[in-house]
Amino acid sequence: VTNRPPLAFAMYGRWDPVPLTDAQRNRLEELCEVLDWRPLGRFDDDRARTVLARAEVLFAHWGCPLLDADALALAPGLRLLAYAGGTVKQVVTPAVFEQHVLVTTAANANAKPVAEYTLAVILLANKNTFVAHELSRPGTEPGSLSLPTPGNYAKTIGIVGASNVGRRVIELLRPYDLGVIVADPYLSAADAQSLLVEKVELDDLLARADVVSLHAPALPSTEGMIGARELARMKDGATLVNTARGSLVDARALERELGSGRISAVLDVTDPDEPLPPDSPLHALPNAFVTPHIAGSNGTEVERLADFALEEIRLYVAGEPPRHPVGADDLERIA
Ligand SMILES: NC(=O)c1ccc[n+]([C@@H]2O[C@H](COP(=O)([O-])OP(=O)(O)OC[C@H]3O[C@@H](n4cnc5c(N)ncnc54)[C@H](O)[C@@H]3O)[C@@H](O)[C@H]2O)c1
């Protein structure tokens, strides 16, 4: 580690100046020699070549161009990629790990607002709030809607994925009188025990949960993991919450199941399109509550992402291990 290692920013080029508070800038300047306060929005122009030639630390954020072999060749001294965002997979390639660049992520910081949104949705869903709001409009009929007995007492919440978000939701649910069951092939029995949850198979979770909340990453193995068969296993009146990725759910099967009125859904993510296209049948359904991908960091919450990246840079400069490192082997399992 160099004394005040040279640092560059990589993110959407239109974010000029970089989206940091004055306090964050001052902290960064104490830790590093900032090569250029204007972010690199591309790695193939003269400014990028000049800045990357000296950079030891890259502070990356949404819109960071791909760090492929060509980009890495321009940055031979790069040692730390501090990603102030969630999905670092979008930015790194094998070349990053081959060059022994330490990669850190703020996914755990981005998980916080998603978990807060999810907690709020679970508590409101258990009171039938979303459907009640729709039915409060004059002339709206419940039709064949299946509504569960309302209440936040003695209900079971099914968490699919003990991910960054899933674990935070489990923690947030602790003060409530709700049981929590978790399905995750990567969750060890010891981990489930320390989380104070019951580990179950997905089929079992679907059959038992009053609210099924999805927190697994989009991977080839999770695409369409909730299809017609899985939806049919859910209890009458249960709610599906998806803040993860639309691709986890078979969209046509969900439309059919919601159309029957048997279950409800709260969806922050949809597939294939976000926001939901105007002709989607979900718009007309009182048992479908859709938000346009707002659960993750927004507005003031972006400051927290930068704080996480700053902390990783501080640890690097102090010669200490990172809090949230990402290894090449992690990529097949993480969001
Ligand atoms: N709505 C939003 O604004 C928003 C914001 C951030 C993240 N997300 C999404 O939330 C989800 C969780 O994000 P994260 O950062 O917590 O993920 P993460 O990287 O922590 O998830 C990895 C973990 O998921 C679990 N997992 C993997 N495959 C699984 C499977 N088949 N079944 C169950 N669990 C499985 C494993 O425990 C693994 O360690 C992702 O889909 C992510 O894209 C959405």
XYZ file of C-alpha atoms and ligand atoms in Angstrom:
379
model
C 0.000 0.000 0.000
C 1.365 3.388 -1.033
C 1.151 6.308 1.389
C -2.064 8.052 0.213
C -2.517 5.703 -2.751
C -3.611 7.329 -6.027
C -7.356 6.985 -6.556
C -9.661 7.247 -9.557
C -13.459 7.229 -9.833
C -15.379 5.092 -12.337
C -19.140 5.486 -12.753
C -21.634 7.173 -15.065
C -19.624 9.949 -16.735
C -22.574 12.345 -16.404
C -22.116 12.199 -12.619
C -19.687 15.065 -12.572
C -18.818 15.959 -9.874
C -18.917 12.569 -8.179
C -21.972 12.016 -5.945
C -20.228 12.318 -2.569
C -20.964 14.632 0.333
C -18.362 17.234 1.341
C -17.542 15.162 4.418
C -16.997 12.070 2.264
C -14.734 13.995 -0.105
C -12.661 15.283 2.790
C -12.281 11.782 4.239
C -11.266 10.420 0.848
C -8.701 13.151 0.367
C -7.136 12.366 3.745
C -6.795 8.721 2.736
C -5.855 8.983 -0.939
C -4.358 11.182 -3.618
C -7.384 11.824 -5.812
C -6.090 11.759 -9.391
C -9.186 13.330 -10.942
C -12.464 14.274 -9.263
C -14.291 13.774 -12.537
C -15.428 10.144 -12.793
C -14.322 7.944 -15.676
C -17.447 6.960 -17.595
C -15.356 5.073 -20.159
C -11.964 3.419 -20.165
C -11.018 3.976 -23.803
C -10.139 7.668 -24.038
C -6.973 9.670 -23.308
C -8.125 10.892 -19.894
C -8.853 7.304 -18.791
C -5.438 6.181 -20.039
C -3.668 8.947 -18.092
C -5.644 8.401 -14.875
C -5.645 4.582 -14.934
C -1.883 4.475 -15.569
C -1.399 5.758 -12.002
C -4.468 4.458 -10.139
C -3.952 2.073 -7.237
C -7.511 2.408 -5.916
C -10.668 2.552 -8.011
C -13.785 3.942 -6.352
C -16.516 2.468 -8.546
C -20.242 3.073 -8.560
C -23.239 2.487 -10.829
C -22.292 2.845 -14.477
C -18.646 1.805 -13.997
C -17.429 0.445 -17.349
C -16.485 -3.250 -17.530
C -13.067 -4.024 -16.047
C -11.947 -6.432 -18.742
C -8.406 -7.371 -19.818
C -8.104 -4.222 -21.996
C -9.074 -1.947 -19.107
C -6.795 -3.806 -16.678
C -3.871 -3.437 -19.098
C -4.271 0.341 -18.723
C -4.170 0.050 -14.921
C -1.122 -2.091 -14.062
C -0.894 -0.654 -10.534
C -4.547 -1.219 -9.613
C -4.817 -3.048 -6.254
C -8.254 -2.203 -4.840
C -11.668 -2.002 -6.482
C -14.034 -0.504 -3.912
C -17.514 -0.898 -5.398
C -20.092 1.486 -3.925
C -23.005 -0.504 -5.329
C -24.682 -3.892 -5.090
C -24.007 -6.078 -8.104
C -20.226 -5.976 -8.595
C -20.597 -8.914 -11.027
C -21.636 -6.361 -13.662
C -18.211 -4.723 -13.448
C -15.593 -7.422 -12.825
C -14.187 -10.050 -15.193
C -11.647 -12.854 -14.549
C -8.861 -10.381 -15.496
C -9.507 -8.469 -12.253
C -8.790 -11.526 -10.127
C -5.854 -12.621 -12.319
C -4.228 -9.240 -11.609
C -4.843 -9.821 -7.863
C -6.989 -6.734 -7.490
C -8.808 -6.833 -4.156
C -12.549 -6.471 -4.839
C -15.022 -5.205 -2.249
C -18.757 -4.614 -2.519
C -21.386 -2.477 -0.829
C -24.077 -5.131 -1.481
C -24.650 -5.435 2.240
C -25.331 -1.690 2.465
C -27.681 -1.901 -0.506
C -29.430 -4.794 1.255
C -30.521 -2.567 4.138
C -33.207 -0.510 2.367
C -34.438 -3.633 0.555
C -34.843 -5.401 3.896
C -36.596 -2.365 5.402
C -39.001 -2.238 2.454
C -39.613 -5.985 2.804
C -40.322 -5.765 6.533
C -42.839 -2.985 5.922
C -44.501 -4.974 3.147
C -44.723 -8.153 5.256
C -46.341 -6.327 8.184
C -48.821 -4.563 5.893
C -49.571 -7.701 3.874
C -50.422 -9.578 7.075
C -53.077 -6.915 7.746
C -54.429 -7.363 4.170
C -53.582 -3.671 3.716
C -52.842 -3.693 0.000
C -56.038 -5.492 -0.954
C -58.088 -3.452 1.555
C -56.842 -0.254 -0.078
C -57.925 -1.448 -3.519
C -61.316 -2.622 -2.230
C -61.898 0.714 -0.468
C -62.476 2.338 -3.864
C -66.213 2.784 -4.526
C -67.545 0.094 -6.822
C -64.696 -2.366 -6.311
C -65.865 -5.884 -5.549
C -63.754 -8.533 -3.870
C -64.956 -11.093 -6.427
C -63.312 -14.435 -5.849
C -60.396 -13.052 -3.829
C -58.992 -15.352 -1.171
C -58.227 -13.230 1.876
C -56.431 -14.728 4.865
C -57.321 -14.081 8.481
C -55.547 -10.761 9.091
C -52.937 -10.140 11.750
C -49.293 -10.087 12.684
C -49.607 -12.794 15.342
C -48.664 -16.444 14.856
C -48.077 -16.193 11.120
C -45.239 -17.854 9.244
C -42.878 -15.913 7.001
C -40.963 -17.888 4.381
C -37.621 -16.393 3.366
C -36.216 -17.764 0.108
C -32.471 -17.090 0.229
C -30.382 -16.308 3.315
C -28.612 -13.674 1.242
C -27.462 -10.230 2.391
C -31.070 -9.063 2.090
C -32.594 -12.313 3.394
C -30.451 -12.236 6.543
C -31.286 -8.608 7.207
C -35.017 -9.384 6.821
C -34.647 -12.277 9.286
C -33.024 -9.905 11.796
C -35.663 -7.204 11.306
C -38.439 -9.768 11.869
C -37.074 -10.839 15.259
C -39.112 -8.468 17.490
C -42.421 -9.613 15.967
C -44.644 -12.554 16.882
C -44.004 -14.230 13.566
C -42.330 -17.536 12.798
C -39.558 -17.519 10.196
C -38.633 -20.441 7.944
C -35.854 -20.273 5.363
C -35.108 -22.172 2.156
C -31.557 -21.873 0.826
C -29.388 -24.718 -0.487
C -26.265 -22.836 0.670
C -27.430 -22.290 4.257
C -25.725 -24.629 6.729
C -27.589 -26.090 9.703
C -25.222 -24.215 12.039
C -25.910 -20.924 10.255
C -29.672 -21.494 10.431
C -29.330 -22.146 14.142
C -27.361 -18.961 14.739
C -29.971 -17.034 12.735
C -32.646 -18.597 15.009
C -34.630 -19.855 12.018
C -35.854 -23.210 10.806
C -34.216 -24.359 7.576
C -36.694 -26.101 5.243
C -36.921 -27.241 1.643
C -38.505 -24.778 -0.796
C -41.582 -27.019 -1.325
C -42.175 -27.154 2.418
C -41.733 -23.381 2.743
C -44.262 -22.682 -0.022
C -46.846 -24.920 1.636
C -46.416 -23.404 5.105
C -45.734 -19.683 4.671
C -48.359 -16.943 4.942
C -45.892 -14.642 3.195
C -43.244 -15.986 0.812
C -40.454 -13.423 0.320
C -37.861 -13.936 -2.425
C -34.227 -12.943 -1.738
C -32.193 -15.215 -4.011
C -29.964 -13.802 -6.760
C -30.675 -14.056 -10.477
C -28.568 -17.050 -11.548
C -29.093 -19.750 -14.189
C -30.142 -22.011 -11.282
C -32.778 -19.604 -9.947
C -34.402 -18.588 -13.239
C -38.098 -19.451 -13.024
C -37.599 -21.180 -9.662
C -41.131 -20.052 -8.775
C -43.286 -21.517 -11.551
C -46.866 -22.777 -11.822
C -46.102 -25.825 -9.662
C -44.516 -23.734 -6.889
C -47.285 -21.097 -6.936
C -49.887 -23.856 -6.702
C -48.211 -25.077 -3.503
C -48.751 -21.708 -1.774
C -51.591 -21.531 0.757
C -54.897 -19.926 -0.190
C -54.636 -16.202 0.617
C -50.831 -16.235 0.965
C -48.754 -13.314 -0.370
C -45.718 -13.574 -2.618
C -43.233 -10.716 -2.153
C -40.566 -10.251 -4.805
C -37.882 -7.637 -4.237
C -35.187 -9.859 -5.780
C -35.383 -10.214 -9.548
C -38.340 -10.742 -11.887
C -36.555 -13.653 -13.561
C -36.992 -15.811 -10.436
C -40.720 -16.040 -11.140
C -42.503 -17.408 -14.204
C -44.425 -14.243 -15.114
C -47.226 -15.970 -17.068
C -47.819 -18.499 -14.282
C -47.961 -15.655 -11.742
C -50.470 -13.731 -13.871
C -52.677 -16.825 -13.990
C -52.452 -17.535 -10.258
C -53.116 -13.885 -9.348
C -55.936 -13.735 -11.890
C -57.681 -16.564 -10.046
C -57.584 -14.458 -6.849
C -56.195 -17.348 -4.811
C -52.979 -15.582 -3.716
C -51.718 -11.979 -3.626
C -48.390 -10.464 -4.611
C -46.249 -7.425 -3.865
C -43.706 -7.003 -6.632
C -40.866 -4.483 -6.724
C -39.302 -6.301 -9.671
C -40.995 -7.753 -12.740
C -39.980 -9.757 -15.759
C -39.265 -9.221 -18.559
C -39.902 -5.488 -18.214
C -39.472 -2.862 -15.549
C -41.489 -0.856 -15.005
C -44.405 -3.164 -15.711
C -45.692 -2.526 -19.269
C -48.995 -0.600 -19.538
C -50.832 -3.627 -20.983
C -49.919 -5.974 -18.131
C -52.986 -7.692 -16.636
C -51.492 -7.112 -13.177
C -52.519 -3.413 -13.299
C -56.190 -4.345 -13.038
C -55.831 -6.882 -10.226
C -56.640 -5.771 -6.647
C -54.355 -8.517 -5.317
C -51.233 -7.312 -7.185
C -49.327 -4.365 -5.677
C -46.472 -3.280 -7.914
C -43.663 -0.761 -7.284
C -41.049 0.256 -9.892
C -37.829 -1.250 -8.461
C -37.548 1.191 -5.560
C -36.598 -1.135 -2.704
C -32.825 -0.728 -3.124
C -30.758 2.360 -2.337
C -32.450 5.547 -3.438
C -31.908 9.214 -2.619
C -30.262 9.575 0.790
C -29.500 5.849 0.909
C -26.842 6.255 -1.802
C -24.699 8.062 0.795
C -24.563 4.802 2.774
C -23.139 2.947 -0.259
C -20.307 5.475 -0.504
C -19.690 5.190 3.246
C -19.225 1.429 2.839
C -16.718 1.925 -0.008
C -14.889 4.587 2.024
C -14.566 2.215 4.956
C -13.038 -0.450 2.681
C -10.554 2.138 1.380
C -9.683 3.149 4.959
C -9.037 -0.502 5.867
C -6.885 -0.975 2.756
C -4.795 2.091 3.557
C -4.420 0.873 7.167
C -3.248 -2.531 5.892
C -6.276 -4.276 7.390
C -8.473 -6.930 5.746
C -11.650 -5.769 3.956
C -15.109 -6.130 5.512
C -16.884 -7.295 2.358
C -14.421 -8.910 -0.071
C -15.568 -10.670 -3.249
C -13.550 -13.598 -4.634
C -13.694 -15.132 -8.093
C -15.430 -18.200 -6.631
C -18.222 -16.092 -5.116
C -19.521 -14.909 -8.489
C -21.552 -18.045 -9.263
C -23.522 -17.675 -6.012
C -24.029 -13.931 -5.505
C -26.348 -11.296 -6.917
N -35.283 -4.390 -5.519
C -34.100 -3.831 -5.415
O -33.966 -2.618 -5.549
C -32.898 -4.691 -5.100
C -31.768 -4.119 -4.486
C -30.710 -4.952 -4.119
C -30.761 -6.322 -4.384
N -31.852 -6.835 -5.027
C -31.957 -8.261 -5.293
O -32.171 -8.916 -4.046
C -31.657 -10.252 -4.118
C -30.716 -10.479 -2.949
O -29.561 -9.641 -3.079
P -28.308 -9.906 -2.126
O -27.292 -8.895 -2.392
O -28.826 -10.083 -0.751
O -27.848 -11.343 -2.678
P -26.571 -12.181 -2.269
O -25.477 -11.979 -3.245
O -26.252 -12.015 -0.825
O -27.166 -13.646 -2.507
C -26.338 -14.753 -2.465
C -26.966 -15.779 -1.569
O -28.238 -16.211 -2.088
C -28.490 -17.520 -1.626
N -28.912 -18.371 -2.749
C -28.237 -18.652 -3.891
N -28.954 -19.505 -4.662
C -30.101 -19.755 -3.995
C -31.264 -20.553 -4.277
N -31.364 -21.302 -5.377
N -32.253 -20.571 -3.368
C -32.178 -19.840 -2.234
N -31.101 -19.076 -1.910
C -30.094 -19.029 -2.786
C -27.186 -18.025 -1.009
O -27.284 -17.904 0.398
C -26.157 -17.053 -1.510
O -25.074 -16.923 -0.611
C -30.966 -10.361 -5.477
O -31.850 -10.944 -6.412
C -30.701 -8.921 -5.856
O -30.572 -8.754 -7.243
C -32.905 -6.048 -5.382
